[in-house]
Each structure stands twice: as C-alpha cells, then as structure tokens.
Short mmCIF file of C-alpha atoms in Angstrom, two decimals:
data_model
loop_
_atom_site.label_atom_id
_atom_site.label_comp_id
_atom_site.label_asym_id
_atom_site.label_seq_id
_atom_site.Cartn_x
_atom_site.Cartn_y
_atom_site.Cartn_z
CA MET A 1 0.00 0.00 0.00
CA ARG A 2 2.84 2.28 0.89
CA LYS A 3 4.60 1.38 -2.40
CA ARG A 4 1.45 2.16 -4.37
CA ASN A 5 1.07 5.47 -2.63
CA GLU A 6 4.72 6.17 -3.24
CA SER A 7 4.36 5.35 -6.94
CA VAL A 8 1.24 7.50 -7.14
CA THR A 9 3.13 10.25 -5.40
CA VAL A 10 6.07 9.83 -7.77
CA GLU A 11 3.79 9.91 -10.84
CA HIS A 12 1.94 12.88 -9.40
CA GLU A 13 5.23 14.65 -8.89
CA ARG A 14 6.28 13.78 -12.45
CA ALA A 15 2.97 15.09 -13.69
CA ALA A 16 3.43 18.21 -11.61
CA ALA A 17 6.92 18.58 -12.95
CA ALA A 18 5.79 18.11 -16.57
CA PRO A 19 4.82 21.75 -17.18
CA ALA A 20 8.41 22.85 -16.58
CA PRO A 21 9.87 21.19 -19.68
CA LEU A 22 6.68 22.14 -21.57
CA ASP A 23 7.30 25.76 -20.70
CA LYS A 24 10.88 25.24 -21.64
CA GLY A 25 9.80 23.59 -24.86
CA CYS A 26 7.36 26.42 -25.53
CA SER A 27 10.11 28.86 -24.79
CA LEU A 28 12.38 27.08 -27.27
CA ARG A 29 9.67 26.89 -29.82
CA HIS A 30 9.07 30.60 -29.35
CA SER A 31 12.74 31.29 -29.84
CA LEU A 32 12.66 29.08 -32.92
CA ARG A 33 9.84 31.20 -34.29
CA LEU A 34 12.09 34.30 -34.30
CA PRO A 35 13.83 33.48 -37.58
CA PRO A 36 10.55 33.41 -39.52
CA ALA A 37 10.37 37.10 -38.68
CA ALA A 38 13.18 37.56 -41.24
CA PRO A 39 10.78 37.76 -44.20
CA ALA A 40 9.04 40.67 -42.53
CA ALA A 41 12.37 42.45 -42.27
CA GLY A 42 13.08 41.48 -45.86
CA MET A 43 9.86 43.12 -46.95
CA LYS A 44 11.07 46.38 -45.48
CA ARG A 45 14.37 46.36 -47.39
CA PRO A 46 12.89 46.95 -50.91
CA LEU A 47 10.81 49.74 -49.42
CA GLY A 48 14.01 51.22 -48.02
CA ARG A 49 15.76 50.89 -51.37
CA ARG A 50 12.86 52.54 -53.15
CA TYR A 51 12.83 55.30 -50.58
CA GLY A 52 16.58 55.78 -51.07
CA PHE A 53 16.20 55.93 -54.86
CA TRP A 54 13.52 58.62 -54.76
CA TYR A 55 15.54 60.56 -52.20
CA ARG A 56 18.63 60.50 -54.42
CA LEU A 57 16.56 61.40 -57.48
CA ARG A 58 15.01 64.33 -55.65
CA ARG A 59 18.44 65.54 -54.55
CA LEU A 60 19.70 65.28 -58.15
CA LEU A 61 16.74 67.25 -59.50
CA ILE A 62 17.20 69.94 -56.87
CA TRP A 63 20.90 70.14 -57.74
CA LEU A 64 20.14 70.44 -61.48
CA LEU A 65 17.53 73.09 -60.80
CA GLY A 66 20.07 75.02 -58.74
CA VAL A 67 22.63 74.87 -61.55
CA TYR A 68 19.98 75.89 -64.11
CA ILE A 69 19.08 78.95 -62.05
CA ALA A 70 22.70 79.80 -61.20
CA ILE A 71 23.96 79.84 -64.82
CA PRO A 72 22.08 83.04 -65.85
CA PHE A 73 23.54 84.90 -62.88
CA LEU A 74 27.00 83.56 -63.69
CA VAL A 75 26.71 84.71 -67.30
CA LYS A 76 25.50 88.11 -66.18
CA LEU A 77 28.42 88.53 -63.79
CA CYS A 78 30.97 87.23 -66.36
CA PRO A 79 30.04 88.48 -69.88
CA ALA A 80 33.17 86.78 -71.24
CA ILE A 81 31.35 83.44 -70.86
CA GLN A 82 28.65 84.56 -73.27
CA ALA A 83 31.29 85.81 -75.70
CA LYS A 84 32.92 82.36 -75.64
CA LEU A 85 29.55 80.76 -76.41
CA VAL A 86 29.06 83.08 -79.39
CA PHE A 87 32.50 82.46 -80.88
CA LEU A 88 33.02 78.80 -79.84
CA ASN A 89 36.60 79.26 -81.02
CA PHE A 90 37.72 76.71 -78.41
CA VAL A 91 35.86 73.99 -80.33
CA ARG A 92 38.30 72.61 -82.89
CA VAL A 93 36.65 70.17 -85.27
CA PRO A 94 37.94 68.01 -86.85
CA TYR A 95 40.58 67.27 -84.26
CA PHE A 96 44.13 66.11 -84.91
CA ILE A 97 44.58 67.73 -88.32
CA ASP A 98 47.69 69.67 -89.28
CA LEU A 99 46.51 73.00 -90.67
CA LYS A 100 49.93 73.49 -92.22
CA ARG A 101 49.16 70.57 -94.54
CA PRO A 102 45.91 71.27 -96.44
CA GLN A 103 46.80 68.43 -98.80
CA ASP A 104 45.88 66.04 -95.98
CA GLN A 105 42.30 67.20 -96.49
CA GLY A 106 42.39 66.49 -100.21
CA LEU A 107 43.39 70.05 -101.18
CA ASN A 108 46.46 69.23 -103.27
CA HIS A 109 46.35 72.63 -105.01
CA THR A 110 46.31 74.67 -101.80
CA CYS A 111 49.05 76.62 -100.05
CA ASN A 112 49.18 77.56 -96.36
CA TYR A 113 50.24 81.11 -95.45
CA TYR A 114 50.57 83.14 -92.26
CA LEU A 115 49.72 86.84 -92.31
CA GLN A 116 50.09 89.42 -89.55
CA PRO A 117 47.20 91.92 -89.41
CA GLU A 118 48.48 93.52 -86.19
CA GLU A 119 51.37 93.22 -83.80
CA ASP A 120 51.08 90.02 -81.74
CA VAL A 121 48.34 88.75 -84.10
CA THR A 122 48.95 86.07 -86.73
CA VAL A 123 46.29 84.40 -88.87
CA GLY A 124 46.58 81.14 -90.80
CA VAL A 125 45.46 81.36 -94.43
CA TRP A 126 44.67 78.76 -97.11
CA HIS A 127 44.78 79.67 -100.79
CA THR A 128 43.22 77.16 -103.17
CA VAL A 129 43.78 77.87 -106.86
CA PRO A 130 41.23 77.05 -109.58
CA ALA A 131 41.12 73.38 -110.56
CA ALA A 132 42.41 74.33 -114.04
CA LEU A 133 45.73 75.27 -112.39
CA TRP A 134 45.97 72.08 -110.36
CA LYS A 135 48.83 70.51 -112.33
CA ASN A 136 50.81 73.74 -112.42
CA ALA A 137 50.37 74.21 -108.66
CA HIS A 138 51.91 70.87 -107.76
CA GLY A 139 55.08 71.38 -105.74
CA LYS A 140 55.03 75.18 -106.02
CA ASP A 141 55.93 77.54 -103.19
CA GLN A 142 54.09 80.51 -101.66
CA VAL A 143 55.51 83.00 -104.15
CA TRP A 144 53.99 81.07 -107.06
CA PHE A 145 50.60 80.92 -105.36
CA GLU A 146 50.63 84.66 -104.64
CA ASP A 147 51.50 85.41 -108.26
CA ALA A 148 48.69 83.09 -109.38
CA LEU A 149 46.14 85.50 -107.87
CA GLY A 150 46.92 87.76 -110.81
CA SER A 151 45.73 85.14 -113.32
CA SER A 152 42.43 85.74 -115.10
CA HIS A 153 40.28 84.01 -112.49
CA PRO A 154 37.91 85.59 -109.95
CA VAL A 155 38.70 85.30 -106.24
CA VAL A 156 36.40 84.31 -103.38
CA LEU A 157 37.32 85.42 -99.88
CA TYR A 158 35.53 82.93 -97.62
CA LEU A 159 34.68 83.90 -94.03
CA HIS A 160 33.67 80.87 -91.98
CA GLY A 161 31.28 80.70 -89.03
CA ASN A 162 31.92 79.98 -85.37
CA ALA A 163 33.53 76.79 -84.04
CA GLY A 164 35.97 74.63 -85.96
CA THR A 165 38.74 75.84 -88.25
CA ARG A 166 39.38 76.57 -91.91
CA GLY A 167 39.84 72.80 -92.24
CA GLY A 168 36.25 71.92 -91.34
CA ASP A 169 34.77 69.19 -93.53
CA HIS A 170 31.89 71.18 -95.03
CA ARG A 171 34.19 74.15 -95.60
CA VAL A 172 36.75 72.03 -97.44
CA GLU A 173 33.99 70.64 -99.66
CA LEU A 174 32.89 74.17 -100.57
CA TYR A 175 36.47 75.14 -101.48
CA LYS A 176 36.55 72.17 -103.84
CA VAL A 177 33.26 73.17 -105.47
CA LEU A 178 34.35 76.79 -105.95
CA SER A 179 37.75 75.69 -107.26
CA SER A 180 36.07 73.41 -109.79
CA LEU A 181 34.03 76.40 -110.98
CA GLY A 182 37.21 78.37 -111.72
CA TYR A 183 37.60 80.48 -108.56
CA HIS A 184 40.59 81.16 -106.39
CA VAL A 185 39.47 80.53 -102.80
CA VAL A 186 41.21 82.36 -99.98
CA THR A 187 40.10 81.54 -96.45
CA PHE A 188 41.60 82.01 -93.00
CA ASP A 189 41.06 81.43 -89.30
CA TYR A 190 40.29 84.57 -87.32
CA ARG A 191 42.56 85.42 -84.40
CA GLY A 192 41.91 82.87 -81.66
CA TRP A 193 40.69 80.15 -84.07
CA GLY A 194 42.70 77.18 -85.27
CA ASP A 195 46.41 77.97 -85.29
CA SER A 196 45.87 81.73 -85.48
CA ILE A 197 47.25 83.79 -82.60
CA GLY A 198 45.29 86.42 -80.70
CA SER A 199 42.10 86.93 -78.70
CA PRO A 200 38.77 86.83 -80.55
CA SER A 201 36.54 89.88 -80.78
CA GLU A 202 34.17 91.28 -83.38
CA ARG A 203 36.48 94.20 -84.06
CA GLY A 204 39.48 91.89 -84.35
CA MET A 205 37.70 89.47 -86.68
CA THR A 206 36.63 92.34 -88.94
CA TYR A 207 40.14 93.78 -89.01
CA ASP A 208 41.59 90.37 -89.88
CA ALA A 209 39.16 90.11 -92.81
CA LEU A 210 40.05 93.62 -93.98
CA HIS A 211 43.76 92.81 -93.87
CA VAL A 212 43.32 89.62 -95.92
CA PHE A 213 41.09 91.45 -98.43
CA ASP A 214 43.72 94.14 -98.96
CA TRP A 215 46.37 91.44 -99.29
CA ILE A 216 44.30 89.80 -102.05
CA LYS A 217 43.62 93.08 -103.90
CA ALA A 218 47.32 93.92 -103.88
CA ARG A 219 47.96 90.72 -105.87
CA SER A 220 44.79 90.09 -107.92
CA GLY A 221 44.88 93.21 -110.05
CA ASP A 222 41.57 93.84 -111.80
CA ASN A 223 40.21 90.33 -111.22
CA PRO A 224 36.81 90.28 -109.52
CA VAL A 225 36.86 89.64 -105.77
CA TYR A 226 33.75 88.25 -104.08
CA ILE A 227 33.20 87.97 -100.33
CA TRP A 228 31.38 84.89 -99.05
CA GLY A 229 30.27 84.71 -95.42
CA HIS A 230 28.63 81.76 -93.72
CA SER A 231 26.63 81.84 -90.47
CA LEU A 232 28.57 83.99 -87.96
CA GLY A 233 30.88 84.81 -90.85
CA THR A 234 28.01 86.76 -92.45
CA GLY A 235 28.36 89.23 -89.59
CA VAL A 236 32.07 89.60 -90.33
CA ALA A 237 31.29 89.87 -94.05
CA THR A 238 28.78 92.73 -93.72
CA ASN A 239 31.08 94.55 -91.29
CA LEU A 240 33.88 94.24 -93.82
CA VAL A 241 31.87 95.23 -96.88
CA ARG A 242 30.37 98.21 -95.09
CA ARG A 243 33.88 99.49 -94.34
CA LEU A 244 34.98 98.83 -97.92
CA CYS A 245 32.00 100.74 -99.29
CA GLU A 246 32.64 103.64 -96.93
CA ARG A 247 36.18 103.94 -98.25
CA GLU A 248 34.85 103.47 -101.80
CA THR A 249 36.61 100.16 -102.52
CA PRO A 250 33.64 97.75 -102.52
CA PRO A 251 33.99 94.10 -103.57
CA ASP A 252 32.39 92.91 -106.77
CA ALA A 253 29.69 91.00 -104.87
CA LEU A 254 28.67 89.84 -101.40
CA ILE A 255 27.34 86.33 -100.80
CA LEU A 256 25.68 85.53 -97.47
CA GLU A 257 24.99 81.88 -96.66
CA SER A 258 22.62 81.22 -93.74
CA PRO A 259 22.66 84.82 -92.47
CA PHE A 260 20.84 86.37 -89.52
CA THR A 261 19.69 89.93 -88.87
CA ASN A 262 21.76 90.63 -85.76
CA ILE A 263 23.34 88.57 -83.00
CA ARG A 264 20.62 89.38 -80.44
CA GLU A 265 17.84 88.10 -82.68
CA GLU A 266 19.90 85.06 -83.60
CA ALA A 267 20.54 84.23 -79.92
CA ARG A 268 16.87 84.73 -79.12
CA SER A 269 15.79 82.49 -82.01
CA HIS A 270 18.48 79.84 -81.66
CA PRO A 271 16.78 76.43 -81.27
CA PHE A 272 19.50 75.23 -78.89
CA SER A 273 18.89 78.00 -76.37
CA ILE A 274 17.27 76.33 -73.35
CA TYR A 275 16.79 79.71 -71.66
CA ARG A 276 14.67 81.39 -74.31
CA TYR A 277 11.63 81.41 -72.02
CA PHE A 278 13.59 82.14 -68.84
CA PRO A 279 12.33 85.31 -67.08
CA GLY A 280 14.67 88.18 -67.90
CA PHE A 281 16.33 86.34 -70.80
CA ASP A 282 17.40 89.57 -72.51
CA TRP A 283 18.89 91.01 -69.32
CA PHE A 284 20.70 87.82 -68.36
CA PHE A 285 21.95 86.64 -71.77
CA LEU A 286 21.60 89.24 -74.52
CA ASP A 287 22.79 92.31 -72.66
CA PRO A 288 26.12 90.60 -71.76
CA ILE A 289 26.69 89.97 -75.48
CA THR A 290 26.28 93.68 -76.17
CA THR A 291 28.45 94.50 -73.16
CA SER A 292 31.19 92.37 -74.73
CA GLY A 293 31.05 94.54 -77.85
CA ILE A 294 29.40 91.85 -79.99
CA LYS A 295 26.66 93.07 -82.34
CA PHE A 296 27.16 91.62 -85.84
CA ALA A 297 24.38 93.92 -87.01
CA ASN A 298 23.74 92.64 -90.54
CA ASP A 299 20.40 94.45 -90.65
CA GLU A 300 22.13 97.78 -90.07
CA ASN A 301 25.15 97.08 -92.26
CA VAL A 302 23.14 96.29 -95.39
CA LYS A 303 21.80 99.84 -95.35
CA TYR A 304 25.32 101.07 -96.11
CA ILE A 305 26.41 98.45 -98.65
CA SER A 306 26.53 99.21 -102.35
CA CYS A 307 27.35 96.06 -104.33
CA SER A 308 25.46 93.04 -105.62
CA LEU A 309 24.06 90.83 -102.87
CA LEU A 310 23.16 87.14 -102.98
CA ILE A 311 21.56 85.42 -99.97
CA LEU A 312 21.42 81.62 -99.73
CA HIS A 313 19.37 79.94 -97.00
CA ALA A 314 17.94 76.46 -96.42
CA GLU A 315 14.41 76.24 -95.07
CA ASP A 316 15.40 73.41 -92.70
CA ASP A 317 18.33 75.29 -91.17
CA PRO A 318 18.32 74.25 -87.47
CA VAL A 319 20.93 76.81 -86.35
CA VAL A 320 19.98 80.10 -88.03
CA PRO A 321 16.22 80.09 -88.60
CA PHE A 322 15.15 80.59 -92.19
CA HIS A 323 12.91 83.53 -91.31
CA LEU A 324 15.93 85.60 -90.20
CA GLY A 325 17.55 85.23 -93.62
CA LYS A 326 14.29 86.21 -95.28
CA LYS A 327 13.92 89.19 -92.98
CA LEU A 328 17.44 90.37 -93.82
CA TYR A 329 16.64 90.10 -97.53
CA ASN A 330 13.52 92.23 -97.11
CA ILE A 331 15.56 94.92 -95.33
CA ALA A 332 18.24 94.90 -98.03
CA ALA A 333 15.78 94.83 -100.93
CA THR A 334 14.14 98.04 -99.73
CA SER A 335 17.38 99.80 -98.86
CA ARG A 336 18.34 102.76 -101.02
CA SER A 337 21.99 101.67 -101.00
CA PHE A 338 21.07 98.72 -103.26
CA ARG A 339 18.96 100.67 -105.74
CA ASP A 340 21.60 100.29 -108.47
CA TYR A 341 22.56 96.70 -107.60
CA LYS A 342 20.98 93.30 -107.79
CA VAL A 343 19.70 91.76 -104.57
CA GLN A 344 18.70 88.10 -104.78
CA PHE A 345 17.38 85.59 -102.25
CA VAL A 346 17.63 81.88 -103.07
CA PRO A 347 15.81 79.48 -100.72
CA PHE A 348 16.52 75.75 -100.60
CA HIS A 349 13.50 73.60 -99.78
CA THR A 350 13.35 71.38 -96.74
CA GLU A 351 13.16 68.22 -98.85
CA LEU A 352 16.72 68.82 -100.07
CA GLY A 353 18.09 68.40 -96.54
CA TYR A 354 20.83 71.05 -96.84
CA ARG A 355 20.20 72.32 -93.30
CA HIS A 356 22.85 74.75 -92.00
CA LYS A 357 26.03 73.83 -93.88
CA TYR A 358 25.37 71.63 -96.89
CA ILE A 359 24.22 74.11 -99.53
CA TYR A 360 27.47 73.35 -101.38
CA ARG A 361 25.83 70.05 -102.40
CA SER A 362 23.26 71.83 -104.57
CA PRO A 363 23.69 71.02 -108.27
CA GLU A 364 22.13 74.44 -108.94
CA LEU A 365 24.94 76.32 -107.22
CA PRO A 366 27.06 76.84 -110.37
CA ARG A 367 24.08 78.35 -112.19
CA ILE A 368 23.17 80.51 -109.17
CA LEU A 369 26.69 81.91 -108.91
CA ARG A 370 26.88 82.64 -112.62
#
C-alpha cells in the first residue's frame, strides 16, 4: 500500500513537474519562431531601397535646378562666358589635323600662309587655286601661289562661321566646289581660331578680314573679288563690306549663306537656347553679349552696302532660322543703297536636306553663282 502510494506520489510529482519542460519547450519553440520574422524584415528592405532611390533622385533634381538657375547669374556677372559661347573658337573640329598641310584634307592645289594683321596677331590662311591650275600648282611655293592670284580668275574670300577651323569638312567641300568652278578661294582662321594667334573679338575678326582682303587686292589686279560669309561669318562679311563701301573700294559682290539679322535676334531664335523662355532672358543673356562689344548687325550694315548681294538659305536650317535670312533680304531689298545693284534671295526647300552647312551640295549652285 505504501509502495502504491509512493508510486502515485512519484507519478503525481512527475505530472506536476511536466509543465516545466513544456514551458521550456514552448520557450524554445518561441525562440525558434524568431527566424521566420526575417521575411518581414526582408519586406522592409525593398521599401528602403525605393525610398533611397527617390531621395537621391530628388536631390539630383534639386541640384540640377540650382545649376539651371545659377547659370544666368554667372553669365550676367561674367560676360566673357557669353562671348565664348558666341564664338566657340575653343571647339576645334575636326581634331588632330595639321593646318599646315591642307593636302591632308584632299586640297592638293592649296598653299598655307601666315599673315600678320596687327602686332602680336597672326592668322593662318589657305589659298586654293582654280582646278584648271591644279597641275601647275603641284610642288610650287608661296611665291607662285601669290602670283597666281593675278591670273584671269575671280577670287572668293571665304569667311567661316563659329567653331571649328578653316579645315572643317563642309568648308573644305565648298572650297573644292568653288575651285572646280574656276575660282581662287582664300580663307583664313580669325585670331583665336585654329592655329591663329590672338584673342577673338568682333572688331578683331573684322580687321583680320580687312587685312586679308587688302592682301588679295594687292595681288589680284583687276580680277573680280567676291566675299562669301557663312553663319557667324556673315556678320564679319557685312562689317567688312560696309567698311569697304565707306572707303569706296567695294567688292564685286557679297554672298551671305545662312545669315541672320543681328546677334541678339539670332541668340533669341536659336533652337538650342534652353533659356529662351527664362524670365529676364534679354537682361541675363543678350545684354552681356552687347556689353562684350558683340553686335554683328547685318540688318544695319546692309543699309550702307553698295554692291550686288546674294543670300542663300535652307528652309530646314536648325541653327539660323530661315525667317531671319528672309527678314534680312527684305531689309536689303528696300534699302536705297542697293537701288543700283541686284539683290537676290535663293531658298533651298526642306526636302533637299541642306540644313545649316550643306548648300554646297546643290547642283544648282554653279548656275546661281553665274
């Protein structure tokens, strides 16, 4: 009886003791349930990554907005920046060409010169003779080329636009076309462009052109001399021709390819200007151009020019809008200075795809120039 009671007591004590390991087991099982909480933490990580992405994107947008707003003030405080953007003389395209070797660009009948318009200023010049003189020009020196300007062939003084050098691809192709039509072609890099020495300015560019023109006239005799300006070079061309007309030594004709009215209207109409609709655009961007002494006022210059004028402009020009060339023609056509001279405007339709610098491809160009 005592053994039975003792066994009952022992079993009762075991039963009483049973909850302890159960609690312990429950406690273990509870601790084992902690790892499944990992997926919940994992669900928060993508949310954190997304939050971090939007935060970084917002910071980037705020930074870009700050730069966008700061640039107009920077340009206003430093007008030289705007002058650099007008000239783009620091952009040399194509790169890695030797301007002393025009033959590397396929101009085997071209000679490279260096002229000095002013002290501490040197400009690099290319002179391409007419294709009919190609064989005679082979291996000749500068003296021969200078004497060749006196041959019975007209001369074109070509004034290129901003950016690049006299060795630009589309410019070289135009020299070849003009040479094939029987013209001498003389072109140069303004001071500060290409391998020319000096600091660019509108006054300096105009003086360089005047010096080269006088150099040509001193060697060409009575041969006709035409001045051809392209893009920004049209501003140099009208400045030059106005001065020549004022001193009563006008060229035989002026050709303007893709011209504008004046630099302020061109800057305001330029498709690449992302600030055109910025409040105070004129004050921030156009006034610094004027402060830098840059006007290129073709619309004013044509009122003082007295020689034949030909304007060429492509309707799909993305750099100088077509309507500016047309507007310049309308001003010139009604100017009294042209009453005794022919003024002609030749448009090139959009379908031709000549854009800003490929008018030289036109098969009609020889007829137009004649």
